[in-house]
Amino acid sequence: MPIGDRWQLLREGAPLGDIVVDGADFPWLDGRFVPRDGFAEVKPWFDESAAFVDAEDYEAFERAYDRIDGALTLASPSGPVAEFLLHIRGDRASWRWSDEPFDEA
């Protein structure tokens, strides 16, 4: 993905935030996150998942992240992606994505 591309975080089609790509370290992309109206409602979900990652409690992270995965959509410049893993901390986002569902391990 080219630097400067704009992605969107959506809930039921409504934009919750924009992410402008400013870095990449395959398979992860990094960018500046700009929240929109409605993001405050789901921000605690990202805060909780980040706390579990920091604590290296990956089972709890997966349970917490299921809420994000089930309710939100990530759209690339060409449209929604099939699967994604998104971390938002303050005004920074990092994510990986696929046009196909991730393999279940």
Coordinates of C-alpha atoms in Angstrom, one line a residue:
M1 CA 0.0 0.0 0.0
P2 CA 1.4 3.3 -0.9
I3 CA 2.3 5.9 1.7
G4 CA -0.6 8.4 2.0
D5 CA -3.4 5.9 1.2
R6 CA -6.5 6.5 3.3
W7 CA -8.2 3.6 5.0
Q8 CA -11.5 3.8 7.0
L9 CA -12.8 2.1 10.1
L10 CA -16.5 1.6 9.8
R11 CA -19.4 0.5 11.9
E12 CA -22.6 -0.5 10.0
G13 CA -21.3 1.5 7.1
A14 CA -20.7 4.7 9.1
P15 CA -17.1 6.0 9.3
L16 CA -15.6 5.9 12.8
G17 CA -12.2 7.1 11.8
D18 CA -9.6 7.5 9.0
I19 CA -6.2 6.0 8.9
V20 CA -3.5 7.6 6.6
V21 CA -0.7 5.1 5.8
D22 CA 2.7 6.5 6.8
G23 CA 4.7 3.3 7.2
A24 CA 4.9 -0.4 6.5
D25 CA 6.7 -3.4 7.9
F26 CA 5.2 -6.4 6.0
P27 CA 2.7 -7.7 6.9
W28 CA 1.9 -4.7 9.1
L29 CA 0.9 -1.2 8.0
D30 CA 1.2 1.8 10.2
G31 CA -0.6 5.1 10.1
R32 CA -2.1 8.2 11.7
F33 CA -5.5 7.6 13.1
V34 CA -8.1 10.4 13.0
P35 CA -11.2 9.6 14.9
R36 CA -14.7 10.7 13.8
D37 CA -18.0 10.9 15.5
G38 CA -18.9 7.5 17.0
F39 CA -15.3 6.3 17.7
A40 CA -15.6 7.2 21.4
E41 CA -18.1 4.4 21.7
V42 CA -15.7 1.7 20.6
K43 CA -12.4 3.3 21.8
P44 CA -12.6 1.2 25.1
W45 CA -12.6 -1.9 23.0
F46 CA -9.2 -1.0 21.5
D47 CA -7.9 0.2 24.9
E48 CA -8.9 -3.2 26.4
S49 CA -7.3 -5.2 23.6
A50 CA -4.1 -3.2 23.9
A51 CA -3.9 -3.8 27.6
F52 CA -4.1 -7.5 27.0
V53 CA -1.4 -7.4 24.4
D54 CA 0.8 -5.4 26.8
A55 CA 0.2 -8.0 29.5
E56 CA 0.9 -10.8 27.0
D57 CA -2.5 -12.3 27.8
Y58 CA -3.2 -13.4 24.2
E59 CA -6.2 -15.6 25.1
A60 CA -7.9 -12.6 26.7
F61 CA -6.9 -10.5 23.8
E62 CA -8.5 -12.8 21.3
R63 CA -11.8 -12.8 23.3
A64 CA -11.7 -9.0 23.5
Y65 CA -10.8 -8.6 19.9
D66 CA -13.8 -10.8 18.8
R67 CA -16.0 -7.8 19.6
I68 CA -14.0 -5.5 17.3
D69 CA -13.9 -8.2 14.6
G70 CA -17.6 -8.8 14.8
A71 CA -18.8 -5.2 14.9
L72 CA -16.4 -3.2 12.8
T73 CA -15.2 -3.1 9.2
L74 CA -11.9 -1.9 7.8
A75 CA -11.9 -0.5 4.3
S76 CA -8.9 0.0 2.1
P77 CA -8.9 2.6 -0.7
S78 CA -10.5 -0.1 -2.9
G79 CA -13.1 -1.2 -0.4
P80 CA -13.7 -3.4 2.6
V81 CA -11.2 -6.1 3.4
A82 CA -12.3 -9.6 4.3
E83 CA -10.2 -9.9 7.5
F84 CA -8.1 -7.5 9.5
L85 CA -6.2 -7.2 12.8
L86 CA -6.2 -3.6 14.0
H87 CA -4.5 -1.9 16.9
I88 CA -5.3 1.7 17.8
R89 CA -3.3 3.6 20.4
G90 CA -4.0 7.3 20.6
D91 CA -3.5 8.8 17.2
R92 CA -1.6 5.7 15.9
A93 CA -2.9 2.6 14.1
S94 CA -1.1 -0.5 13.1
W95 CA -2.9 -3.3 11.2
R96 CA -2.6 -6.3 8.9
W97 CA -5.3 -7.3 6.5
S98 CA -6.3 -9.9 3.9
D99 CA -8.8 -10.1 1.0
E100 CA -9.3 -13.7 2.3
P101 CA -10.2 -14.8 5.8
F102 CA -7.1 -15.5 8.0
D103 CA -6.3 -19.2 8.6
E104 CA -7.6 -20.4 11.9
A105 CA -4.7 -21.9 13.9

